[in-house]
Coordinates of C-alpha atoms in Angstrom, one line a residue:
Chain H
X4 CA -24.1 19.5 -5.1
X5 CA -27.5 17.8 -5.2
X6 CA -29.0 16.2 -2.1
X7 CA -28.8 12.4 -2.0
X8 CA -31.6 10.3 -0.4
X9 CA -31.4 6.5 0.1
X10 CA -31.5 3.4 2.2
X11 CA -28.4 2.6 4.3
X12 CA -26.3 -0.6 4.5
X13 CA -24.2 -0.6 7.7
X14 CA -20.6 -1.8 8.0
X15 CA -18.0 -1.8 10.8
X16 CA -14.5 -0.2 11.2
X17 CA -11.5 -0.6 9.0
X18 CA -13.3 -2.0 6.0
X19 CA -10.3 -2.7 3.7
X20 CA -10.1 -2.6 0.0
X21 CA -9.8 -6.4 -0.1
X22 CA -13.2 -6.6 1.5
X23 CA -14.6 -4.0 -0.9
X24 CA -13.3 -5.8 -3.9
X25 CA -11.1 -9.0 -3.4
X26 CA -8.0 -9.1 -5.4
X27 CA -9.1 -12.5 -7.0
X28 CA -11.4 -10.4 -9.2
X29 CA -8.8 -7.8 -10.2
X30 CA -7.9 -9.5 -13.4
X31 CA -10.5 -7.2 -15.0
X32 CA -11.2 -3.5 -14.7
X33 CA -14.8 -3.8 -16.1
X34 CA -16.9 -1.8 -13.5
X35 CA -20.0 -4.0 -13.9
X36 CA -18.0 -7.2 -13.4
X37 CA -16.4 -5.7 -10.3
X38 CA -19.8 -4.6 -9.0
X39 CA -21.0 -8.2 -8.9
X40 CA -18.4 -8.8 -6.1
X41 CA -18.7 -5.5 -4.3
X42 CA -18.2 -5.9 -0.5
X43 CA -18.3 -9.6 -1.0
X44 CA -15.8 -10.5 1.8
X45 CA -17.5 -8.2 4.3
X46 CA -21.0 -9.4 3.5
X47 CA -21.4 -12.1 0.8
X48 CA -25.1 -11.2 0.3
X49 CA -24.4 -7.5 -0.3
X50 CA -24.1 -7.7 -4.1
X51 CA -27.5 -9.4 -4.3
X52 CA -29.2 -7.0 -1.9
X53 CA -27.9 -3.6 -2.9
X54 CA -30.2 -1.4 -5.0
X55 CA -29.5 1.6 -7.1
X56 CA -29.4 4.7 -4.9
X57 CA -28.5 2.9 -1.7
X58 CA -26.0 4.3 0.7
X59 CA -23.1 2.6 2.5
X60 CA -22.4 3.7 6.1
X61 CA -19.3 2.5 7.9
X62 CA -17.0 3.2 10.9
X63 CA -13.5 4.6 10.9
X64 CA -10.7 4.1 8.3
X65 CA -13.0 3.0 5.4
X66 CA -11.1 1.8 2.4
X67 CA -7.8 1.1 4.1
X68 CA -5.2 -1.0 2.3
X69 CA -4.5 -1.1 -1.4
X70 CA -4.5 1.8 -3.9
X71 CA -6.8 -0.1 -6.2
X72 CA -9.2 2.3 -7.8
X73 CA -11.3 -0.8 -8.5
X74 CA -12.7 -0.3 -5.0
X75 CA -14.6 3.0 -5.5
X76 CA -15.4 1.9 -9.0
X77 CA -17.0 -1.3 -7.8
X78 CA -19.1 0.6 -5.2
X79 CA -20.1 3.2 -7.8
X80 CA -21.0 0.5 -10.4
X81 CA -23.1 -1.4 -7.9
X82 CA -25.4 1.6 -7.9
X83 CA -24.3 3.0 -4.5
X84 CA -25.1 6.7 -4.4
X85 CA -22.8 7.7 -1.5
X86 CA -20.6 6.4 1.2
X87 CA -20.8 7.9 4.7
X88 CA -18.0 6.9 7.2
X89 CA -16.5 8.1 10.5
X90 CA -13.2 8.5 8.5
X91 CA -11.6 7.4 5.3
X92 CA -8.2 6.0 4.4
X93 CA -6.4 8.5 2.3
X94 CA -5.9 6.7 -1.0
X95 CA -9.5 5.6 -1.1
X96 CA -10.6 9.1 -0.3
X97 CA -8.5 10.5 -3.2
X98 CA -9.7 7.8 -5.6
X99 CA -13.3 8.3 -4.8
X100 CA -13.1 12.0 -5.5
X101 CA -11.1 11.4 -8.6
X102 CA -13.8 9.1 -10.1
X103 CA -16.8 11.0 -8.8
X104 CA -18.1 8.7 -6.0
X105 CA -19.7 11.0 -3.4
X106 CA -18.2 10.3 0.0
X107 CA -18.9 12.1 3.3
X108 CA -16.8 12.1 6.5
X109 CA -19.4 12.2 9.3
X110 CA -18.5 10.5 12.6
X111 CA -21.9 11.3 14.3
X112 CA -23.9 10.0 11.3
X113 CA -21.7 6.9 11.1
X114 CA -22.4 6.1 14.8
X115 CA -26.2 7.0 14.7
X116 CA -27.3 5.4 11.4
X117 CA -28.3 1.7 11.4
X118 CA -28.8 -0.7 8.6
X119 CA -32.1 -0.1 6.8
X120 CA -32.4 3.6 7.9
X121 CA -33.5 6.1 5.3
X122 CA -31.3 9.2 5.2
X123 CA -31.1 12.5 3.3
X124 CA -27.6 13.9 2.6
X125 CA -27.5 17.7 2.0
X126 CA -23.8 18.4 1.0
X127 CA -24.3 22.2 0.6
X128 CA -25.8 22.5 4.1
X129 CA -23.2 20.1 5.6
X130 CA -26.1 18.0 7.1
X131 CA -27.2 14.4 7.1
X132 CA -30.8 13.7 8.3
X133 CA -31.9 10.3 9.4
X134 CA -35.5 10.2 8.3
X135 CA -36.2 6.9 10.0
X136 CA -34.9 7.9 13.5
X137 CA -35.6 11.6 13.0
X138 CA -32.1 12.7 13.8
X139 CA -29.7 15.2 12.2
X140 CA -25.9 15.0 12.0
X141 CA -23.2 17.5 10.9
X142 CA -20.5 16.4 8.5
X143 CA -16.9 17.5 7.8
X144 CA -17.2 19.7 4.7
X145 CA -15.2 18.8 1.6
X146 CA -12.1 21.1 1.2
X147 CA -12.8 23.7 -1.5
X148 CA -10.1 22.3 -3.8
X149 CA -11.8 18.9 -3.8
X150 CA -15.2 20.5 -4.2
X151 CA -13.7 22.1 -7.3
X152 CA -12.5 18.7 -8.6
X153 CA -16.0 17.2 -8.0
X154 CA -17.6 20.1 -9.7
X155 CA -15.3 19.7 -12.7
X156 CA -16.5 16.1 -13.0
X157 CA -13.5 14.4 -11.4
X158 CA -9.8 14.7 -11.9
X159 CA -9.7 13.8 -15.6
X160 CA -12.0 16.5 -16.6
X161 CA -9.9 18.9 -14.5
X162 CA -6.7 17.8 -16.1
X163 CA -8.2 17.8 -19.7
X164 CA -8.9 21.4 -19.2
X165 CA -5.4 22.1 -18.0
X166 CA -3.8 20.1 -20.9
X167 CA -5.9 22.0 -23.4
X168 CA -4.8 25.3 -21.9
X169 CA -1.2 24.3 -22.4
X170 CA -1.5 23.4 -26.1
Chain U
X24 CA 9.6 27.9 11.8
X25 CA 11.6 24.8 10.7
X26 CA 10.4 22.2 8.3
X27 CA 10.4 18.4 8.3
X28 CA 12.2 16.5 5.5
X29 CA 8.7 15.7 4.0
X30 CA 7.7 19.3 4.0
X31 CA 11.1 20.3 2.4
X32 CA 10.8 17.8 -0.4
X33 CA 7.2 18.8 -1.2
X34 CA 8.1 22.5 -1.1
X35 CA 11.0 22.0 -3.5
X36 CA 8.8 20.2 -5.9
X37 CA 6.1 22.7 -5.8
X38 CA 8.6 25.5 -6.5
X39 CA 7.9 27.1 -3.1
X40 CA 10.2 28.3 -0.3
X41 CA 8.1 26.7 2.4
X42 CA 4.9 24.7 2.9
X43 CA 2.9 23.8 6.0
X44 CA 0.7 20.9 7.0
X45 CA -2.8 21.1 5.5
X46 CA -1.7 23.2 2.5
X47 CA -2.8 22.0 -0.9
X48 CA 0.0 22.1 -3.5
X49 CA 0.6 21.1 -7.1
X50 CA 4.0 19.4 -7.4
X51 CA 6.3 18.2 -10.0
X52 CA 7.0 14.5 -9.8
X53 CA 10.3 12.7 -10.5
X54 CA 8.8 9.3 -11.2
X55 CA 5.4 7.7 -11.8
X56 CA 4.9 3.9 -11.4
X57 CA 2.2 1.5 -12.4
X58 CA 1.6 -2.3 -12.4
X59 CA -0.4 -4.8 -14.2
X60 CA -3.5 -4.2 -12.0
X61 CA -3.5 -0.4 -11.8
X62 CA -1.9 0.7 -15.1
X63 CA -4.5 -0.7 -17.5
X64 CA -7.1 1.6 -15.9
X65 CA -4.6 4.5 -16.0
X66 CA -3.7 3.9 -19.6
X67 CA -7.4 3.8 -20.5
X68 CA -7.9 7.2 -18.9
X69 CA -4.7 8.6 -20.3
X70 CA -6.0 7.8 -23.8
X71 CA -9.3 9.4 -23.0
X72 CA -7.4 12.7 -22.3
X73 CA -6.4 12.8 -25.9
X74 CA -2.7 13.2 -24.9
X75 CA -0.3 11.5 -27.3
X76 CA 2.9 11.2 -25.3
X77 CA 3.7 10.7 -21.6
X78 CA 5.5 13.7 -20.0
X79 CA 8.9 11.9 -20.0
X80 CA 9.5 8.3 -21.2
X81 CA 12.4 8.0 -18.7
X82 CA 10.1 8.8 -15.7
X83 CA 7.1 6.6 -16.2
X84 CA 7.9 3.0 -15.1
X85 CA 5.7 0.0 -15.7
X86 CA 6.2 -3.3 -13.9
X87 CA 3.9 -6.3 -14.5
X88 CA 4.4 -8.1 -11.2
X89 CA 1.0 -8.9 -9.6
X90 CA -0.6 -11.6 -11.8
X91 CA 2.5 -12.5 -13.7
X92 CA 3.8 -14.7 -15.1
X93 CA 0.2 -14.4 -16.5
X94 CA -2.1 -16.5 -14.3
X95 CA -5.1 -16.7 -16.6
X96 CA -6.4 -15.3 -19.9
X97 CA -7.8 -12.1 -18.3
X98 CA -4.6 -11.3 -16.6
X99 CA -2.7 -11.9 -19.8
X100 CA -4.9 -9.3 -21.5
X101 CA -4.2 -6.8 -18.7
X102 CA -0.4 -7.4 -18.9
X103 CA -0.6 -7.0 -22.7
X104 CA -2.0 -3.5 -22.3
X105 CA 1.1 -2.5 -20.3
X106 CA 3.5 -4.1 -22.7
X107 CA 2.0 -2.5 -25.8
X108 CA 1.8 0.9 -24.1
X109 CA 5.4 0.7 -23.0
X110 CA 6.5 -0.1 -26.6
X111 CA 4.3 2.6 -28.1
X112 CA 5.5 5.3 -25.7
X113 CA 9.2 4.1 -25.8
X114 CA 9.3 3.8 -22.0
X115 CA 12.9 3.3 -20.9
X116 CA 12.0 1.4 -17.8
X117 CA 9.6 -1.4 -18.6
X118 CA 10.5 -4.7 -17.0
X119 CA 9.4 -7.9 -18.7
X120 CA 8.9 -11.3 -17.0
X121 CA 12.3 -13.0 -16.6
X122 CA 14.0 -9.6 -16.2
X123 CA 11.8 -8.0 -13.6
X124 CA 11.1 -8.1 -9.9
X125 CA 8.4 -7.1 -7.4
X126 CA 8.2 -3.3 -8.2
X127 CA 9.2 -2.0 -4.7
X128 CA 12.2 -4.4 -4.6
X129 CA 13.1 -3.6 -8.2
X130 CA 13.1 0.2 -8.5
X131 CA 15.5 0.9 -5.7
X132 CA 17.8 -1.9 -6.9
X133 CA 17.8 -0.4 -10.4
X134 CA 18.8 3.0 -9.0
X135 CA 15.5 4.5 -10.1
X136 CA 14.7 6.3 -6.9
X137 CA 16.9 8.9 -5.3
X138 CA 16.9 10.8 -2.0
X139 CA 14.9 14.0 -2.1
X140 CA 12.8 12.9 -5.0
X141 CA 9.0 12.9 -5.2
X142 CA 7.7 9.5 -6.5
X143 CA 4.1 8.4 -6.9
X144 CA 3.0 4.9 -7.8
X145 CA -0.4 3.4 -8.4
X146 CA 0.3 0.9 -5.7
X147 CA -0.1 1.5 -2.0
X148 CA 3.3 0.2 -1.1
X149 CA 5.1 2.9 -3.1
X150 CA 5.9 4.4 0.3
X151 CA 8.7 1.8 0.4
X152 CA 11.1 4.3 -1.2
X153 CA 11.0 6.5 1.8
X154 CA 13.8 4.3 3.1
X155 CA 16.1 6.2 0.6
X156 CA 15.0 9.6 1.9
X157 CA 12.5 10.2 -0.9
X158 CA 8.9 11.3 -0.6
X159 CA 7.0 8.4 -2.1
X160 CA 3.3 7.7 -1.9
X161 CA 0.6 5.5 -3.3
X162 CA -2.2 6.9 -5.5
X163 CA -4.9 5.4 -7.7
X164 CA -5.1 4.9 -11.4
X165 CA -6.7 8.2 -12.2
X166 CA -3.9 10.1 -10.4
X167 CA -1.4 8.0 -12.3
X168 CA -3.1 8.9 -15.6
X169 CA -3.0 12.6 -14.9
X170 CA 0.7 12.4 -13.8
X171 CA 1.7 10.5 -16.9
X172 CA 0.2 13.3 -18.9
X173 CA 1.3 16.3 -16.9
X174 CA 4.3 15.2 -14.8
X175 CA 2.5 16.8 -11.9
X176 CA 0.2 15.7 -9.0
X177 CA -1.7 17.5 -6.3
X178 CA -1.0 16.9 -2.6
X179 CA -2.2 18.0 0.8
X180 CA 0.9 18.5 2.8
X181 CA 0.8 15.9 5.7
X182 CA 1.5 16.4 9.3
X183 CA 4.5 14.4 10.5
X184 CA 4.7 11.9 13.3
X185 CA 8.3 11.4 14.5
X186 CA 9.2 7.9 15.6
X187 CA 12.5 7.5 17.5
X188 CA 13.9 4.0 18.1
X189 CA 16.8 3.6 20.6
X190 CA 18.6 0.7 22.2
X191 CA 20.1 -2.5 20.7
X192 CA 18.0 -5.1 18.8
X193 CA 17.6 -8.5 20.2
X194 CA 18.6 -11.6 18.2
X195 CA 16.2 -12.4 15.3
X196 CA 14.5 -9.0 15.6
X197 CA 14.5 -7.0 12.4
X198 CA 12.8 -4.1 10.6
X199 CA 9.6 -6.2 10.2
X200 CA 9.3 -6.6 14.0
X201 CA 9.9 -2.9 14.6
X202 CA 7.2 -1.8 12.1
X203 CA 4.7 -4.5 13.3
X204 CA 5.3 -3.4 16.9
X205 CA 4.8 0.3 15.9
X206 CA 1.5 -0.5 14.0
X207 CA 0.4 -2.5 17.0
X208 CA 1.0 0.5 19.1
X209 CA -0.6 3.3 17.0
X210 CA -3.2 1.2 15.1
X211 CA -4.0 0.8 11.4
X212 CA -5.2 4.4 11.3
X213 CA -2.7 5.8 13.8
X214 CA -0.8 7.8 11.1
X215 CA -3.8 8.3 8.8
X216 CA -2.9 11.1 6.3
X217 CA 0.4 11.6 8.0
X218 CA 4.1 11.3 7.3
X219 CA 5.9 8.8 9.5
X220 CA 9.5 9.9 10.1
X221 CA 11.7 7.1 11.4
X222 CA 14.9 8.1 13.3
X223 CA 17.1 7.0 16.2
X224 CA 20.2 4.9 16.8
X225 CA 18.3 1.6 16.2
X226 CA 17.3 2.9 12.8
X227 CA 20.9 4.0 12.0
X228 CA 21.9 0.4 12.9
X229 CA 19.4 -1.1 10.5
X230 CA 20.5 -2.2 7.0
X231 CA 18.8 -0.7 4.0
X232 CA 16.8 -3.9 3.5
X233 CA 15.4 -3.5 7.0
X234 CA 14.5 0.1 6.3
X235 CA 12.7 -0.8 3.1
X236 CA 10.6 -3.3 5.1
X237 CA 9.7 -0.6 7.6
X238 CA 8.9 2.2 5.1
X239 CA 6.9 -0.4 3.1
X240 CA 4.4 -0.9 5.9
X241 CA 3.9 2.8 6.7
X242 CA 0.6 2.5 4.7
X243 CA -0.5 -0.2 7.1
X244 CA -0.7 2.5 9.8
X245 CA -2.6 4.7 7.3
X246 CA 0.3 6.9 6.5
X247 CA 0.8 8.9 3.4
X248 CA 4.6 8.3 3.4
X249 CA 7.3 6.9 5.6
X250 CA 10.7 8.5 5.5
X251 CA 14.2 7.8 6.8
X252 CA 17.3 10.1 7.2
X253 CA 19.9 9.6 4.5
X254 CA 23.2 8.4 6.1
X255 CA 26.4 6.6 5.0
X256 CA 24.5 3.4 4.5
X257 CA 22.1 5.1 2.1
X258 CA 25.0 6.7 0.2
X259 CA 26.8 3.3 0.0
X260 CA 23.6 1.7 -1.3
X261 CA 23.3 4.3 -4.0
X262 CA 26.9 4.2 -5.1
X263 CA 27.2 2.9 -8.7
X264 CA 23.4 2.5 -8.7
X265 CA 21.9 6.0 -8.8
X266 CA 20.8 7.0 -12.3
X267 CA 20.3 10.7 -11.5
X268 CA 22.1 13.3 -9.4
X269 CA 20.2 14.0 -6.1
X270 CA 19.9 16.4 -3.3
X271 CA 19.6 15.3 0.4
X272 CA 17.1 17.1 2.6
X273 CA 17.1 16.9 6.4
X274 CA 14.5 17.9 9.0
X275 CA 15.3 21.1 10.8
X276 CA 16.0 20.9 14.6
X277 CA 12.9 23.1 15.1
X278 CA 10.7 21.3 12.7
X279 CA 7.1 20.9 13.9
X280 CA 5.7 17.4 14.6
X281 CA 2.1 16.4 15.3
X282 CA 3.4 13.7 17.7
X283 CA 6.7 12.2 18.9
X284 CA 7.0 8.6 20.0
X285 CA 9.9 6.7 21.4
X286 CA 10.6 3.0 21.4
X287 CA 13.3 1.0 23.3
X288 CA 14.0 -1.7 20.8
X289 CA 15.8 -3.8 23.3
X290 CA 12.4 -4.7 24.8
X291 CA 10.9 -5.7 21.4
X292 CA 10.6 -9.4 20.7
X293 CA 9.9 -10.9 17.2
X294 CA 6.3 -9.9 16.4
X295 CA 3.3 -11.7 14.9
X296 CA 0.2 -9.9 13.6
X297 CA -2.9 -12.0 14.0
X298 CA -5.9 -12.0 11.6
X299 CA -7.4 -9.8 10.3
X300 CA -5.5 -6.5 10.8
X301 CA -1.8 -5.7 10.9
X302 CA -2.4 -4.0 14.3
X303 CA -3.3 -7.2 16.0
X304 CA 0.3 -7.8 17.1
X305 CA 1.6 -10.1 19.8
X306 CA 5.2 -10.9 20.9
X307 CA 6.2 -14.4 19.8
X308 CA 6.3 -15.5 23.5
X309 CA 2.6 -14.9 23.7
X310 CA 1.4 -16.5 20.5
X311 CA 0.5 -20.0 21.9
X312 CA 0.0 -23.1 19.9
X313 CA -1.1 -22.3 16.3
X314 CA -0.7 -25.0 13.7
X315 CA -0.2 -23.8 10.1
X316 CA -0.6 -25.1 6.6
X317 CA 1.5 -22.7 4.6
X318 CA 4.4 -20.3 4.9
X319 CA 5.2 -17.6 2.4
X320 CA 8.6 -15.8 2.5
X321 CA 8.9 -12.9 0.0
X322 CA 6.9 -9.9 -1.2
X323 CA 7.8 -6.2 -1.5
X324 CA 8.0 -6.2 2.3
X325 CA 10.5 -9.1 2.9
X326 CA 11.7 -10.5 -0.4
X327 CA 15.2 -9.0 -0.2
X328 CA 18.7 -10.5 0.3
X329 CA 18.8 -10.0 4.0
X330 CA 15.4 -11.7 4.4
X331 CA 16.5 -14.7 2.4
X332 CA 19.8 -15.0 4.3
X333 CA 17.9 -15.0 7.6
X334 CA 15.5 -17.6 6.4
X335 CA 18.3 -19.8 5.0
X336 CA 20.2 -19.6 8.3
X337 CA 17.2 -21.2 10.0
X338 CA 16.4 -23.7 7.2
X339 CA 20.0 -24.9 6.6
X340 CA 20.1 -28.6 7.2
X341 CA 16.5 -28.7 8.4
X342 CA 13.3 -30.0 6.7
X343 CA 10.0 -28.2 6.3
X344 CA 7.3 -29.8 8.5
X345 CA 5.6 -32.6 6.6
X346 CA 2.2 -30.9 6.8
X347 CA 3.4 -27.4 5.7
X348 CA 4.0 -25.9 2.2
X349 CA 6.8 -23.4 2.2
X350 CA 6.9 -21.0 -0.7
X351 CA 9.9 -18.7 -1.1
X352 CA 9.8 -15.8 -3.6
X353 CA 13.0 -13.7 -4.2
X354 CA 12.0 -10.1 -4.8
X355 CA 13.9 -9.6 -8.1
X356 CA 15.9 -11.7 -10.6
X357 CA 19.1 -10.2 -9.2
X358 CA 18.2 -11.2 -5.7
X359 CA 17.3 -14.7 -7.1
X360 CA 20.7 -14.9 -8.8
X361 CA 22.6 -13.7 -5.7
X362 CA 20.7 -16.2 -3.5
X363 CA 21.7 -18.9 -6.0
X364 CA 25.3 -17.8 -5.9
X365 CA 25.3 -17.9 -2.1
X366 CA 23.9 -21.4 -2.0
X367 CA 20.6 -20.2 -0.4
X368 CA 18.4 -21.7 -3.1
X369 CA 19.9 -25.1 -2.6
X370 CA 19.2 -24.8 1.2
X371 CA 15.6 -23.9 0.5
X372 CA 15.1 -26.7 -2.0
X373 CA 16.8 -29.3 0.2
X374 CA 14.6 -28.2 3.1
X375 CA 11.5 -28.9 0.9
X376 CA 10.5 -25.4 -0.2
X377 CA 9.0 -24.3 -3.5
X378 CA 11.1 -21.4 -4.9
X379 CA 9.5 -19.1 -7.5
X380 CA 10.3 -16.4 -10.0
X381 CA 9.5 -12.9 -8.6
X382 CA 5.8 -12.2 -8.3
X383 CA 3.3 -10.5 -5.9
X384 CA 1.2 -13.7 -6.4
X385 CA 0.2 -15.1 -3.0
X386 CA 0.5 -11.8 -1.0
X387 CA -2.7 -10.5 -2.5
X388 CA -4.4 -13.9 -3.1
X389 CA -3.6 -13.7 -6.8
X390 CA -1.9 -17.0 -7.5
X391 CA 1.1 -19.1 -6.6
X392 CA -0.1 -20.2 -3.1
X393 CA -3.8 -19.5 -2.5
X394 CA -5.3 -20.7 0.8
X395 CA -8.3 -23.1 1.0
X396 CA -11.2 -22.6 3.4
X397 CA -10.0 -22.9 7.0
X398 CA -6.3 -22.9 6.1
X399 CA -3.7 -20.9 8.0
X400 CA -0.5 -19.2 6.7
X401 CA 2.4 -17.4 8.2
X402 CA 3.6 -14.8 5.7
X403 CA 6.3 -12.2 5.6
X404 CA 3.9 -10.1 3.6
X405 CA 2.1 -6.9 4.7
X406 CA -1.6 -7.5 5.0
X407 CA -3.7 -10.1 6.8
X408 CA -7.2 -8.8 5.9
X409 CA -10.1 -11.2 5.5
X410 CA -9.6 -13.3 2.3
X411 CA -6.2 -11.6 1.6
X412 CA -4.5 -14.8 0.6
X413 CA -7.4 -16.8 -0.6
X414 CA -10.7 -18.1 0.9
X415 CA -12.5 -15.6 3.1
X416 CA -12.4 -18.1 5.9
X417 CA -8.6 -18.6 5.6
X418 CA -6.1 -16.8 8.0
X419 CA -2.9 -15.0 7.5
X420 CA -0.4 -14.3 10.3
X421 CA 2.2 -11.7 9.5
X422 CA 5.8 -12.0 10.7
X423 CA 9.4 -11.5 9.8
X424 CA 11.5 -14.1 7.9
X425 CA 13.0 -15.6 11.0
X426 CA 9.7 -16.5 12.6
X427 CA 8.3 -17.6 9.2
X428 CA 11.2 -20.0 8.6
X429 CA 11.1 -21.4 12.1
X430 CA 7.3 -21.9 11.8
X431 CA 7.8 -23.8 8.5
X432 CA 10.0 -26.2 10.3
X433 CA 7.9 -26.7 13.4
X434 CA 4.5 -26.8 11.6
X435 CA 3.1 -24.1 14.0
X436 CA 4.0 -20.5 14.7
X437 CA 7.4 -20.8 16.3
X438 CA 10.2 -18.6 17.7
X439 CA 13.6 -18.8 15.9
X440 CA 15.2 -20.0 19.1
X441 CA 13.1 -23.2 19.1
X442 CA 14.9 -24.3 15.9
X443 CA 18.3 -22.8 16.3

């Protein structure tokens, strides 16, 4: 997996899926429309401020709540290159991997990084470097099976291959 | 080494003798569920796969319940995608407005979930079916698309946390209070990635409706699934209802648990979860003076017969406070009809409540009871996140039907004893 470099936006603990994409916008599944309201209830100015390639950093249990895949889709469509959190809620974690949004569980990084910091994520080395503060953090490696899913280009590509084998 | 009931169900569906926590497995699923928010995305991805037919038209269930009856043109378009897909695929279990219910009230009622089964749903509250001794968990739209095509899904076998409840319930305390108390104790990520196994004499004493309420909110502690032992009450519930033969699994005496917790329920008062997390619980005696604007009684958490009966027993012969709107939403059409037959609907209407056809509506801030800026609601629903029921500066307090009904009468969060 390629290294990711970007500027961070910092959020707190237990950022729920209603904060990531409020249900009042779920009458569509158009990613660009969803992106316009990304993180709106956590920070109303985020959709206007986020730039392509930026990184979201948050505390524990990021993405708790609903199973709406619209949440990682909105983040991805807003141009966010990766999410770093102390921990992730399980359905969000699964959905992010399935749709190919890079996510990294890294408690040290989540604690050390502040909003506006420039960071470099090196998935293969299991390292996150804070270029602003000159600090390095370890991260929890992705289980090999999920790495496989990511490499295949997400779950649908993986399943497409399996379905083809069966026919 | 023994296995937990969760491990046994997963092993059986993966065609394995045994599994252990942390293991990744590919498992056969018995049922896959989608709704009008999550299924349109899944259908889009299903079509991109190039698969013509779902793996089994009797095992893919679609329920338009979130933004239905269609709240606006965009929602109507989403619901239409479901309807057309259901017809094209010849799905046996598609439930149209007027014949439907809130999915997690409806599927058990229709006998579509059996003990020992493995069910996935593109809705986080799919964990509700654990009340019947099934392994049931929420997934996203992509997982649903893959499952509709293959009849399979991958899982990481979860560790299990065993929760044992003993003692006798106090008056007005129900499943909602037990689960809120538990989430208050372990936190919104206290069971993250884990199975919550609910046992003990107080659980055996609970009705199925109370168990559905508890299993429903396992996700609010971050759990993958919640699961209950199958007993005579479960068998009684399934009699004449179950559409498939089933097998009952039980945890071995030497099963391994990540953690065991015990609760003396005789010490648990009715609970209220304060904004903006379900873990912010307080006993009703410590709530203080909190005036409210709206009360919602319903949802996949508390929209069942027992909930409506409890609410009616408090509202009977009383009036909703002049400054409060009370919205009551029976979970399914059958529950609605039963409530009508028992005279509950008349009690609600005479008390000054609005009674609606089944919908998730207000629970997720969709429609049918949205809060304005600064407004405050007591709801028997499951989440009180920022903006959950409307404006980001509105507030939701979670409670059971008894506290909700009493609050509607008093115009502030109130204990049932204050009214009855």
